[in-house]
Amino acid sequence: MRIILIGCGVVGQSLARILVRREAELVKKHGFHPRVVAIVDRGGAALNSKGLDLEKMLSLKTEKGTVAASREYGHLAMSALEVIECVEAEATVEATPTNIGDGEPGLSNIKKAFKTGKHVVTTNKGPLALALPALTELADYNKVYLRFSGTVGAGTPVLELAKKCLLGDRIVSIKGILNGTTNYILTEMDEKHITFQQALEKAQELGYAETNPSMDIDGTDAACKLVIMANWIMNKKATLKDVAVQGIRNITPEALEEAAKRGCTLKLIGSINNNLRVKPTEISRHDPLSVGGVLNAVTFVSEFAGEETIIGRGAGGMETASAILRDLLDIKNHLATASMACRIGG
Ligand SMILES: NC(=O)c1ccc[n+]([C@@H]2O[C@H](COP(=O)([O-])OP(=O)(O)OC[C@H]3O[C@@H](n4cnc5c(N)ncnc54)[C@H](OP(=O)(O)O)[C@@H]3O)[C@@H](O)[C@H]2O)c1
């Protein structure tokens, strides 16, 4: 599988590291031979139709700041759209920053990939939160696959649990902690009896929260993930504007102390029932969703299997890159099954 990698930051570089480390095993265990034929960052692109040397690309990125600095393969200022248009590849991995204003540059990259017949694996929540129903249609129209398991739960297979392990059952509702930063802040406030501001500063010192933490603490990041789950798992044609969102800025240590007296705590819970909602919610300390620190946890309520909860780290470069690899393998397996069906069909 020839792959174009758009975005060579934390996630993109982690994917390159995993591909280097797993190369032999991927061929042996899965018959999977990924070849990264292009990498794009803000400086431009590096292209090699035979496959780029990923270790060299990683060193170059660290030393020079852009893969386009490669003397043999670099193309300074070449854009992602130009690369997707002109490079032959089976798949595009889209790992540019999340932008929930207009979804760019990810949205255009994904559309261009579809239109040029390339499957897409993305970790970028922006385009999906704004336009997942339309993107799914466009992928189907162009007969390509769109996969995005790293967008919810990073490496924790939240989407797969619902879609694959609960196959045949009917999921009637979903609720969960979908953002590690806010969970860390609420856990600190609860355990150390500190204010929201103090806990936020601690999260920023530890690198869990951005300098502008709004996406996390105002609930938007969790809302994006809720939209993705609503579409992918429950076939709802929802976008970000369909989610009622309330963040955690106004939570006080006193509110947490009151909840504690009832054997409860406050968590930022995203839920999908008849409607989509993100809001601080009181839950029992015995609830499986009562996880601490930066953990994420999601409970699926299904018609026959009942309640299932999956817990794991919801962020991290290697974790998210492992989800990309999972998605690439999933696409490879679908393609293999389709080609087998064609051969049997004659
Ligand atoms: N990090 C995580 O734990 C995590 C978890 C789940 C999902 N995600 C999502 O995954 C995506 C990538 O995250 P990240 O942490 O890897 O972000 P990052 O470290 O900021 O990397 C973003 C990469 O995109 C490149 N880029 C930005 N604008 C571009 C453009 N117009 N054309 C081409 N390349 C462009 C950047 O180029 P330069 O290198 O030149 O700046 C950089 O290489 C984001 O959407 C994020 O929300 C991240």
mmCIF file of C-alpha atoms and ligand atoms in Angstrom:
data_model
loop_
_atom_site.group_PDB
_atom_site.id
_atom_site.type_symbol
_atom_site.label_atom_id
_atom_site.label_comp_id
_atom_site.label_asym_id
_atom_site.label_seq_id
_atom_site.Cartn_x
_atom_site.Cartn_y
_atom_site.Cartn_z
ATOM 1 C CA MET A 1 0.000 0.000 0.000
ATOM 2 C CA ARG A 2 1.466 3.361 -1.076
ATOM 3 C CA ILE A 3 0.740 6.026 1.509
ATOM 4 C CA ILE A 4 0.788 9.827 1.466
ATOM 5 C CA LEU A 5 1.324 11.206 4.976
ATOM 6 C CA ILE A 6 -0.028 14.722 5.462
ATOM 7 C CA GLY A 7 1.200 16.236 8.735
ATOM 8 C CA CYS A 8 4.461 15.242 10.322
ATOM 9 C CA GLY A 9 3.967 16.415 13.897
ATOM 10 C CA VAL A 10 3.466 14.337 17.042
ATOM 11 C CA VAL A 11 1.106 11.851 15.380
ATOM 12 C CA GLY A 12 2.709 11.741 11.912
ATOM 13 C CA GLN A 13 6.183 11.174 13.338
ATOM 14 C CA SER A 14 4.868 8.516 15.712
ATOM 15 C CA LEU A 15 3.339 6.691 12.756
ATOM 16 C CA ALA A 16 6.688 6.799 10.952
ATOM 17 C CA ARG A 17 8.378 5.341 14.062
ATOM 18 C CA ILE A 18 5.820 2.538 14.355
ATOM 19 C CA LEU A 19 6.179 1.663 10.662
ATOM 20 C CA VAL A 20 9.959 1.454 11.052
ATOM 21 C CA ARG A 21 9.689 -0.670 14.201
ATOM 22 C CA ARG A 22 6.995 -3.009 12.890
ATOM 23 C CA GLU A 23 8.133 -3.351 9.278
ATOM 24 C CA ALA A 24 9.109 -7.031 9.353
ATOM 25 C CA GLU A 25 6.213 -8.052 11.588
ATOM 26 C CA LEU A 26 3.634 -6.307 9.406
ATOM 27 C CA VAL A 27 4.756 -8.233 6.364
ATOM 28 C CA LYS A 28 5.048 -11.546 8.196
ATOM 29 C CA LYS A 29 1.864 -11.420 10.275
ATOM 30 C CA HIS A 30 -0.435 -9.396 8.055
ATOM 31 C CA GLY A 31 1.044 -9.560 4.564
ATOM 32 C CA PHE A 32 1.063 -5.773 4.783
ATOM 33 C CA HIS A 33 3.824 -3.794 3.114
ATOM 34 C CA PRO A 34 3.180 -0.070 3.622
ATOM 35 C CA ARG A 35 5.330 2.294 1.591
ATOM 36 C CA VAL A 36 5.240 5.988 2.476
ATOM 37 C CA VAL A 37 5.714 7.675 -0.900
ATOM 38 C CA ALA A 38 5.123 11.257 0.266
ATOM 39 C CA ILE A 39 5.274 13.256 3.486
ATOM 40 C CA VAL A 40 3.948 16.799 3.725
ATOM 41 C CA ASP A 41 4.374 19.431 6.422
ATOM 42 C CA ARG A 42 4.018 23.217 6.405
ATOM 43 C CA GLY A 43 7.436 23.588 4.757
ATOM 44 C CA GLY A 44 6.572 21.451 1.741
ATOM 45 C CA ALA A 45 6.904 17.814 0.767
ATOM 46 C CA ALA A 46 9.301 14.917 0.306
ATOM 47 C CA LEU A 47 8.394 12.519 -2.499
ATOM 48 C CA ASN A 48 9.798 9.159 -3.547
ATOM 49 C CA SER A 49 7.652 6.733 -5.512
ATOM 50 C CA LYS A 50 9.800 3.811 -4.314
ATOM 51 C CA GLY A 51 9.141 4.704 -0.667
ATOM 52 C CA LEU A 52 10.872 7.229 1.591
ATOM 53 C CA ASP A 53 13.455 6.136 4.136
ATOM 54 C CA LEU A 54 11.425 6.950 7.253
ATOM 55 C CA GLU A 55 14.354 6.987 9.668
ATOM 56 C CA LYS A 56 16.126 9.541 7.498
ATOM 57 C CA MET A 57 12.939 11.593 7.213
ATOM 58 C CA LEU A 58 12.520 11.628 11.002
ATOM 59 C CA SER A 59 16.116 12.839 11.491
ATOM 60 C CA LEU A 60 15.671 15.463 8.792
ATOM 61 C CA LYS A 61 12.465 16.734 10.393
ATOM 62 C CA THR A 62 14.244 17.071 13.755
ATOM 63 C CA GLU A 63 17.325 18.755 12.287
ATOM 64 C CA LYS A 64 15.807 21.045 9.655
ATOM 65 C CA GLY A 65 12.175 21.402 10.753
ATOM 66 C CA THR A 66 10.750 20.252 7.425
ATOM 67 C CA VAL A 67 10.912 17.104 5.323
ATOM 68 C CA ALA A 68 11.072 19.362 2.262
ATOM 69 C CA ALA A 69 14.714 20.084 3.170
ATOM 70 C CA SER A 70 15.679 16.676 1.719
ATOM 71 C CA ARG A 71 18.241 17.262 -1.043
ATOM 72 C CA GLU A 72 17.120 14.239 -3.107
ATOM 73 C CA TYR A 73 13.400 14.168 -2.483
ATOM 74 C CA GLY A 74 12.413 17.583 -1.103
ATOM 75 C CA HIS A 75 9.974 20.004 -2.759
ATOM 76 C CA LEU A 76 9.915 23.250 -0.798
ATOM 77 C CA ALA A 77 6.480 24.905 -0.521
ATOM 78 C CA MET A 78 4.674 22.073 -2.322
ATOM 79 C CA SER A 79 1.189 21.916 -0.832
ATOM 80 C CA ALA A 80 -0.722 18.905 0.451
ATOM 81 C CA LEU A 81 -3.361 19.369 -2.252
ATOM 82 C CA GLU A 82 -0.736 19.336 -5.012
ATOM 83 C CA VAL A 83 0.810 16.191 -3.539
ATOM 84 C CA ILE A 84 -2.511 14.365 -3.258
ATOM 85 C CA GLU A 85 -3.359 15.393 -6.814
ATOM 86 C CA CYS A 86 -0.120 14.314 -8.458
ATOM 87 C CA VAL A 87 1.288 11.439 -6.384
ATOM 88 C CA GLU A 88 0.088 7.916 -7.087
ATOM 89 C CA ALA A 89 -0.933 6.178 -3.864
ATOM 90 C CA GLU A 90 -3.633 3.953 -2.447
ATOM 91 C CA ALA A 91 -4.099 5.797 0.859
ATOM 92 C CA THR A 92 -3.747 9.226 2.426
ATOM 93 C CA VAL A 93 -3.122 9.621 6.153
ATOM 94 C CA GLU A 94 -4.386 13.034 7.243
ATOM 95 C CA ALA A 95 -2.840 14.273 10.519
ATOM 96 C CA THR A 96 -2.935 18.065 10.315
ATOM 97 C CA PRO A 97 -4.187 20.185 13.255
ATOM 98 C CA THR A 98 -7.857 20.102 14.212
ATOM 99 C CA ASN A 99 -9.730 23.236 13.176
ATOM 100 C CA ILE A 100 -13.399 23.369 14.059
ATOM 101 C CA GLY A 101 -13.934 26.745 12.370
ATOM 102 C CA ASP A 102 -13.935 25.508 8.790
ATOM 103 C CA GLY A 103 -12.226 22.111 9.069
ATOM 104 C CA GLU A 104 -9.228 23.244 7.009
ATOM 105 C CA PRO A 105 -6.754 22.188 5.810
ATOM 106 C CA GLY A 106 -7.972 18.678 6.641
ATOM 107 C CA LEU A 107 -11.368 18.969 4.968
ATOM 108 C CA SER A 108 -9.954 19.879 1.539
ATOM 109 C CA ASN A 109 -7.212 17.269 1.857
ATOM 110 C CA ILE A 110 -9.734 14.526 2.564
ATOM 111 C CA LYS A 111 -12.035 15.580 -0.287
ATOM 112 C CA LYS A 112 -9.117 15.774 -2.718
ATOM 113 C CA ALA A 113 -7.984 12.305 -1.665
ATOM 114 C CA PHE A 114 -11.461 10.882 -2.292
ATOM 115 C CA LYS A 115 -11.723 12.573 -5.673
ATOM 116 C CA THR A 116 -8.384 11.111 -6.723
ATOM 117 C CA GLY A 117 -9.456 7.626 -5.621
ATOM 118 C CA LYS A 118 -7.440 7.379 -2.385
ATOM 119 C CA HIS A 119 -8.614 5.822 0.860
ATOM 120 C CA VAL A 120 -8.290 8.120 3.860
ATOM 121 C CA VAL A 121 -7.259 7.489 7.440
ATOM 122 C CA THR A 122 -7.485 10.592 9.603
ATOM 123 C CA THR A 123 -6.944 11.540 13.229
ATOM 124 C CA ASN A 124 -8.252 15.037 12.566
ATOM 125 C CA LYS A 125 -11.595 15.614 14.282
ATOM 126 C CA GLY A 126 -12.346 18.979 12.637
ATOM 127 C CA PRO A 127 -13.536 17.823 9.198
ATOM 128 C CA LEU A 128 -15.492 14.958 10.739
ATOM 129 C CA ALA A 129 -17.251 17.051 13.364
ATOM 130 C CA LEU A 130 -18.319 19.566 10.725
ATOM 131 C CA ALA A 131 -19.141 17.299 7.795
ATOM 132 C CA LEU A 132 -19.026 13.593 8.584
ATOM 133 C CA PRO A 133 -22.346 12.717 6.873
ATOM 134 C CA ALA A 134 -21.224 14.472 3.661
ATOM 135 C CA LEU A 135 -17.744 12.957 3.807
ATOM 136 C CA THR A 136 -19.134 9.454 4.235
ATOM 137 C CA GLU A 137 -21.315 9.980 1.178
ATOM 138 C CA LEU A 138 -18.400 11.323 -0.840
ATOM 139 C CA ALA A 139 -16.242 8.341 0.144
ATOM 140 C CA ASP A 140 -19.002 5.930 -0.908
ATOM 141 C CA TYR A 141 -19.526 7.804 -4.181
ATOM 142 C CA ASN A 142 -15.811 7.545 -4.986
ATOM 143 C CA LYS A 143 -15.700 3.904 -3.776
ATOM 144 C CA VAL A 144 -12.999 4.496 -1.203
ATOM 145 C CA TYR A 145 -12.796 3.936 2.550
ATOM 146 C CA LEU A 146 -12.717 6.598 5.272
ATOM 147 C CA ARG A 147 -11.382 5.488 8.668
ATOM 148 C CA PHE A 148 -10.795 7.583 11.785
ATOM 149 C CA SER A 149 -10.496 5.380 14.856
ATOM 150 C CA GLY A 150 -7.742 7.586 16.350
ATOM 151 C CA THR A 151 -10.162 10.511 16.642
ATOM 152 C CA VAL A 152 -12.036 8.950 19.571
ATOM 153 C CA GLY A 153 -9.996 7.475 22.421
ATOM 154 C CA ALA A 154 -6.685 7.713 20.470
ATOM 155 C CA GLY A 155 -5.272 4.176 20.749
ATOM 156 C CA THR A 156 -8.192 2.854 22.820
ATOM 157 C CA PRO A 157 -10.453 1.037 20.352
ATOM 158 C CA VAL A 158 -13.686 2.782 21.339
ATOM 159 C CA LEU A 159 -15.211 2.837 17.853
ATOM 160 C CA GLU A 160 -14.157 -0.733 17.108
ATOM 161 C CA LEU A 161 -15.676 -2.086 20.338
ATOM 162 C CA ALA A 162 -19.026 -0.671 19.346
ATOM 163 C CA LYS A 163 -18.866 -1.405 15.652
ATOM 164 C CA LYS A 164 -17.132 -4.782 15.603
ATOM 165 C CA CYS A 165 -17.357 -6.464 19.016
ATOM 166 C CA LEU A 166 -21.009 -5.565 19.487
ATOM 167 C CA LEU A 167 -21.871 -6.470 15.891
ATOM 168 C CA GLY A 168 -25.413 -7.802 15.647
ATOM 169 C CA ASP A 169 -26.524 -6.112 18.847
ATOM 170 C CA ARG A 170 -28.190 -2.685 18.829
ATOM 171 C CA ILE A 171 -26.585 0.119 20.765
ATOM 172 C CA VAL A 172 -29.318 2.203 22.313
ATOM 173 C CA SER A 173 -27.270 4.819 24.110
ATOM 174 C CA ILE A 174 -23.706 5.914 24.752
ATOM 175 C CA LYS A 175 -22.197 7.953 27.547
ATOM 176 C CA GLY A 176 -18.609 8.681 28.353
ATOM 177 C CA ILE A 177 -15.644 10.757 29.363
ATOM 178 C CA LEU A 178 -14.168 11.747 26.031
ATOM 179 C CA ASN A 179 -11.558 14.300 27.022
ATOM 180 C CA GLY A 180 -8.539 13.501 29.178
ATOM 181 C CA THR A 181 -7.612 17.106 29.982
ATOM 182 C CA THR A 182 -10.934 17.947 31.600
ATOM 183 C CA ASN A 183 -10.945 14.639 33.420
ATOM 184 C CA TYR A 184 -7.505 15.424 34.826
ATOM 185 C CA ILE A 185 -8.687 18.872 35.988
ATOM 186 C CA LEU A 186 -11.835 17.517 37.656
ATOM 187 C CA THR A 187 -9.883 14.674 39.305
ATOM 188 C CA GLU A 188 -7.322 17.131 40.712
ATOM 189 C CA MET A 189 -10.065 19.449 41.987
ATOM 190 C CA ASP A 190 -11.841 16.517 43.600
ATOM 191 C CA GLU A 191 -8.817 14.891 45.213
ATOM 192 C CA LYS A 192 -6.752 17.955 46.149
ATOM 193 C CA HIS A 193 -9.624 20.379 46.870
ATOM 194 C CA ILE A 194 -8.145 23.026 44.587
ATOM 195 C CA THR A 195 -9.888 25.546 42.332
ATOM 196 C CA PHE A 196 -10.559 25.111 38.618
ATOM 197 C CA GLN A 197 -7.895 27.717 37.809
ATOM 198 C CA GLN A 198 -5.242 25.964 39.945
ATOM 199 C CA ALA A 199 -6.013 22.591 38.381
ATOM 200 C CA LEU A 200 -5.944 24.096 34.880
ATOM 201 C CA GLU A 201 -2.518 25.652 35.509
ATOM 202 C CA LYS A 202 -1.236 22.284 36.696
ATOM 203 C CA ALA A 203 -2.598 20.621 33.550
ATOM 204 C CA GLN A 204 -0.834 23.258 31.449
ATOM 205 C CA GLU A 205 2.466 22.754 33.309
ATOM 206 C CA LEU A 206 2.258 19.023 32.623
ATOM 207 C CA GLY A 207 1.465 19.606 28.932
ATOM 208 C CA TYR A 208 -2.041 18.103 29.198
ATOM 209 C CA ALA A 209 -3.742 21.405 28.378
ATOM 210 C CA GLU A 210 -2.931 23.840 25.571
ATOM 211 C CA THR A 211 -2.028 27.484 26.256
ATOM 212 C CA ASN A 212 -5.492 28.173 24.844
ATOM 213 C CA PRO A 213 -7.414 25.392 26.570
ATOM 214 C CA SER A 214 -10.864 26.338 25.290
ATOM 215 C CA MET A 215 -11.368 23.309 22.983
ATOM 216 C CA ASP A 216 -11.015 21.039 26.010
ATOM 217 C CA ILE A 217 -12.514 22.901 28.936
ATOM 218 C CA ASP A 218 -15.488 24.323 27.050
ATOM 219 C CA GLY A 219 -16.435 20.832 25.927
ATOM 220 C CA THR A 220 -15.868 21.265 22.162
ATOM 221 C CA ASP A 221 -13.331 18.459 21.854
ATOM 222 C CA ALA A 222 -15.719 16.054 23.599
ATOM 223 C CA ALA A 223 -18.572 17.289 21.387
ATOM 224 C CA CYS A 224 -16.534 16.548 18.231
ATOM 225 C CA LYS A 225 -15.957 12.978 19.422
ATOM 226 C CA LEU A 226 -19.635 12.608 20.266
ATOM 227 C CA VAL A 227 -20.560 13.611 16.710
ATOM 228 C CA ILE A 228 -18.167 11.012 15.309
ATOM 229 C CA MET A 229 -19.679 8.277 17.507
ATOM 230 C CA ALA A 230 -23.244 9.319 16.708
ATOM 231 C CA ASN A 231 -22.590 9.013 12.961
ATOM 232 C CA TRP A 232 -20.362 5.960 12.921
ATOM 233 C CA ILE A 233 -22.013 3.859 15.583
ATOM 234 C CA MET A 234 -25.635 5.011 15.703
ATOM 235 C CA ASN A 235 -26.144 6.147 12.102
ATOM 236 C CA LYS A 236 -27.279 9.595 13.174
ATOM 237 C CA LYS A 237 -26.595 12.298 10.597
ATOM 238 C CA ALA A 238 -25.283 14.729 13.197
ATOM 239 C CA THR A 239 -22.728 17.532 13.086
ATOM 240 C CA LEU A 240 -21.224 19.756 15.766
ATOM 241 C CA LYS A 241 -24.130 22.198 15.729
ATOM 242 C CA ASP A 242 -26.458 19.401 16.895
ATOM 243 C CA VAL A 243 -24.662 19.014 20.236
ATOM 244 C CA ALA A 244 -25.722 20.933 23.362
ATOM 245 C CA VAL A 245 -22.402 21.750 24.993
ATOM 246 C CA GLN A 246 -21.509 22.915 28.477
ATOM 247 C CA GLY A 247 -17.907 22.906 29.718
ATOM 248 C CA ILE A 248 -16.319 22.767 33.157
ATOM 249 C CA ARG A 249 -15.207 26.398 33.712
ATOM 250 C CA ASN A 250 -17.856 27.015 36.357
ATOM 251 C CA ILE A 251 -17.294 23.890 38.450
ATOM 252 C CA THR A 252 -16.308 24.818 42.004
ATOM 253 C CA PRO A 253 -14.530 22.785 44.695
ATOM 254 C CA GLU A 254 -17.720 23.235 46.765
ATOM 255 C CA ALA A 255 -19.838 21.523 44.082
ATOM 256 C CA LEU A 256 -17.432 18.570 44.116
ATOM 257 C CA GLU A 257 -17.534 18.435 47.933
ATOM 258 C CA GLU A 258 -21.348 18.376 47.870
ATOM 259 C CA ALA A 259 -21.288 15.527 45.327
ATOM 260 C CA ALA A 260 -18.752 13.659 47.490
ATOM 261 C CA LYS A 261 -21.175 13.739 50.438
ATOM 262 C CA ARG A 262 -23.578 11.708 48.260
ATOM 263 C CA GLY A 263 -20.842 9.213 47.292
ATOM 264 C CA CYS A 264 -20.599 10.864 43.888
ATOM 265 C CA THR A 265 -18.252 12.968 41.777
ATOM 266 C CA LEU A 266 -18.576 15.342 38.824
ATOM 267 C CA LYS A 267 -17.396 14.322 35.367
ATOM 268 C CA LEU A 268 -17.694 15.929 31.942
ATOM 269 C CA ILE A 269 -19.982 13.392 30.305
ATOM 270 C CA GLY A 270 -20.875 13.226 26.632
ATOM 271 C CA SER A 271 -24.079 11.330 25.974
ATOM 272 C CA ILE A 272 -26.094 10.142 23.002
ATOM 273 C CA ASN A 273 -29.747 9.260 23.573
ATOM 274 C CA ASN A 274 -32.470 11.051 21.671
ATOM 275 C CA ASN A 275 -30.140 14.031 21.595
ATOM 276 C CA LEU A 276 -26.429 14.757 21.845
ATOM 277 C CA ARG A 277 -25.148 16.489 24.954
ATOM 278 C CA VAL A 278 -21.871 17.308 26.695
ATOM 279 C CA LYS A 279 -22.197 18.546 30.249
ATOM 280 C CA PRO A 280 -20.763 18.203 33.753
ATOM 281 C CA THR A 281 -22.725 15.386 35.375
ATOM 282 C CA GLU A 282 -22.835 13.882 38.847
ATOM 283 C CA ILE A 283 -22.044 10.153 38.805
ATOM 284 C CA SER A 284 -21.548 7.557 41.543
ATOM 285 C CA ARG A 285 -17.962 6.821 42.532
ATOM 286 C CA HIS A 286 -18.838 3.171 41.825
ATOM 287 C CA ASP A 287 -19.868 3.910 38.250
ATOM 288 C CA PRO A 288 -17.373 2.354 35.790
ATOM 289 C CA LEU A 289 -17.101 5.831 34.250
ATOM 290 C CA SER A 290 -15.614 7.159 37.489
ATOM 291 C CA VAL A 291 -12.034 6.984 36.199
ATOM 292 C CA GLY A 292 -9.302 9.384 37.300
ATOM 293 C CA GLY A 293 -6.532 11.451 35.712
ATOM 294 C CA VAL A 294 -6.287 11.732 31.937
ATOM 295 C CA LEU A 295 -8.185 8.504 31.277
ATOM 296 C CA ASN A 296 -11.153 8.288 28.942
ATOM 297 C CA ALA A 297 -14.046 5.872 29.518
ATOM 298 C CA VAL A 298 -17.083 5.077 27.404
ATOM 299 C CA THR A 299 -20.128 2.998 28.315
ATOM 300 C CA PHE A 300 -22.237 1.465 25.550
ATOM 301 C CA VAL A 301 -25.731 0.377 26.464
ATOM 302 C CA SER A 302 -26.861 -2.261 24.021
ATOM 303 C CA GLU A 303 -30.124 -4.120 23.656
ATOM 304 C CA PHE A 304 -28.838 -7.615 24.457
ATOM 305 C CA ALA A 305 -25.301 -7.383 25.852
ATOM 306 C CA GLY A 306 -26.274 -4.686 28.371
ATOM 307 C CA GLU A 307 -23.659 -2.230 29.553
ATOM 308 C CA GLU A 308 -20.046 -2.454 28.393
ATOM 309 C CA THR A 309 -17.418 0.075 29.397
ATOM 310 C CA ILE A 310 -14.076 0.608 27.717
ATOM 311 C CA ILE A 311 -11.346 2.564 29.527
ATOM 312 C CA GLY A 312 -7.994 3.796 28.229
ATOM 313 C CA ARG A 313 -5.674 6.682 27.513
ATOM 314 C CA GLY A 314 -7.390 9.065 25.126
ATOM 315 C CA ALA A 315 -4.323 10.866 23.753
ATOM 316 C CA GLY A 316 -0.659 10.452 22.895
ATOM 317 C CA GLY A 317 1.330 10.268 19.676
ATOM 318 C CA MET A 318 2.166 6.558 19.682
ATOM 319 C CA GLU A 319 -1.303 5.629 20.912
ATOM 320 C CA THR A 320 -2.946 7.607 18.105
ATOM 321 C CA ALA A 321 -0.500 6.301 15.516
ATOM 322 C CA SER A 322 -1.368 2.749 16.566
ATOM 323 C CA ALA A 323 -4.983 3.562 15.683
ATOM 324 C CA ILE A 324 -3.855 4.755 12.223
ATOM 325 C CA LEU A 325 -2.051 1.476 11.669
ATOM 326 C CA ARG A 326 -5.160 -0.404 12.792
ATOM 327 C CA ASP A 327 -7.226 1.551 10.258
ATOM 328 C CA LEU A 328 -4.731 0.930 7.448
ATOM 329 C CA LEU A 329 -4.840 -2.795 8.195
ATOM 330 C CA ASP A 330 -8.624 -2.674 8.259
ATOM 331 C CA ILE A 331 -8.658 -1.088 4.793
ATOM 332 C CA LYS A 332 -6.123 -3.601 3.527
ATOM 333 C CA ASN A 333 -8.299 -6.462 4.821
ATOM 334 C CA HIS A 334 -11.430 -5.006 3.208
ATOM 335 C CA LEU A 335 -9.598 -4.660 -0.112
ATOM 336 C CA ALA A 336 -8.363 -8.261 0.131
ATOM 337 C CA THR A 337 -11.901 -9.521 0.828
ATOM 338 C CA ALA A 338 -13.329 -7.476 -2.044
ATOM 339 C CA SER A 339 -10.752 -8.764 -4.516
ATOM 340 C CA MET A 340 -11.380 -12.344 -3.358
ATOM 341 C CA ALA A 341 -15.140 -11.844 -3.897
ATOM 342 C CA CYS A 342 -14.399 -10.522 -7.407
ATOM 343 C CA ARG A 343 -12.273 -13.579 -8.214
ATOM 344 C CA ILE A 344 -14.929 -15.983 -6.904
ATOM 345 C CA GLY A 345 -17.605 -14.059 -8.803
ATOM 346 C CA GLY A 346 -15.443 -14.545 -11.904
HETATM 347 N N1 LIG B 1 -1.453 14.271 19.659
HETATM 348 C C1 LIG B 1 -2.448 13.503 20.086
HETATM 349 O O1 LIG B 1 -2.387 12.881 21.163
HETATM 350 C C2 LIG B 1 -3.683 13.347 19.241
HETATM 351 C C3 LIG B 1 -4.660 12.389 19.622
HETATM 352 C C4 LIG B 1 -5.792 12.204 18.808
HETATM 353 C C5 LIG B 1 -5.962 13.011 17.690
HETATM 354 N N2 LIG B 1 -5.010 13.967 17.385
HETATM 355 C C6 LIG B 1 -5.240 14.794 16.186
HETATM 356 O O2 LIG B 1 -4.285 14.432 15.188
HETATM 357 C C7 LIG B 1 -3.923 15.581 14.410
HETATM 358 C C8 LIG B 1 -2.422 15.762 14.481
HETATM 359 O O3 LIG B 1 -2.057 15.965 15.820
HETATM 360 P P1 LIG B 1 -0.548 16.258 16.239
HETATM 361 O O4 LIG B 1 -0.527 16.187 17.732
HETATM 362 O O5 LIG B 1 0.363 15.425 15.443
HETATM 363 O O6 LIG B 1 -0.419 17.795 15.780
HETATM 364 P P2 LIG B 1 0.947 18.594 15.510
HETATM 365 O O7 LIG B 1 2.049 18.019 16.314
HETATM 366 O O8 LIG B 1 0.598 20.026 15.657
HETATM 367 O O9 LIG B 1 1.276 18.273 13.958
HETATM 368 C C9 LIG B 1 0.525 18.807 12.921
HETATM 369 C C10 LIG B 1 1.289 18.591 11.632
HETATM 370 O O10 LIG B 1 0.515 19.125 10.561
HETATM 371 C C11 LIG B 1 1.359 19.931 9.739
HETATM 372 N N3 LIG B 1 0.553 20.951 9.079
HETATM 373 C C12 LIG B 1 -0.117 21.994 9.610
HETATM 374 N N4 LIG B 1 -0.741 22.694 8.652
HETATM 375 C C13 LIG B 1 -0.425 22.084 7.487
HETATM 376 C C14 LIG B 1 -0.738 22.343 6.126
HETATM 377 N N5 LIG B 1 -1.500 23.377 5.771
HETATM 378 N N6 LIG B 1 -0.238 21.499 5.176
HETATM 379 C C15 LIG B 1 0.542 20.448 5.506
HETATM 380 N N7 LIG B 1 0.878 20.154 6.784
HETATM 381 C C16 LIG B 1 0.395 20.965 7.757
HETATM 382 C C17 LIG B 1 2.368 20.526 10.702
HETATM 383 O O11 LIG B 1 3.500 20.962 9.955
HETATM 384 P P3 LIG B 1 4.837 21.495 10.684
HETATM 385 O O12 LIG B 1 5.513 20.277 11.263
HETATM 386 O O13 LIG B 1 5.623 22.093 9.556
HETATM 387 O O14 LIG B 1 4.375 22.470 11.709
HETATM 388 C C18 LIG B 1 2.641 19.311 11.578
HETATM 389 O O15 LIG B 1 3.609 18.494 10.966
HETATM 390 C C19 LIG B 1 -4.704 16.750 15.007
HETATM 391 O O16 LIG B 1 -5.855 16.954 14.242
HETATM 392 C C20 LIG B 1 -5.056 16.274 16.407
HETATM 393 O O17 LIG B 1 -6.235 16.860 16.908
HETATM 394 C C21 LIG B 1 -3.888 14.141 18.113
#
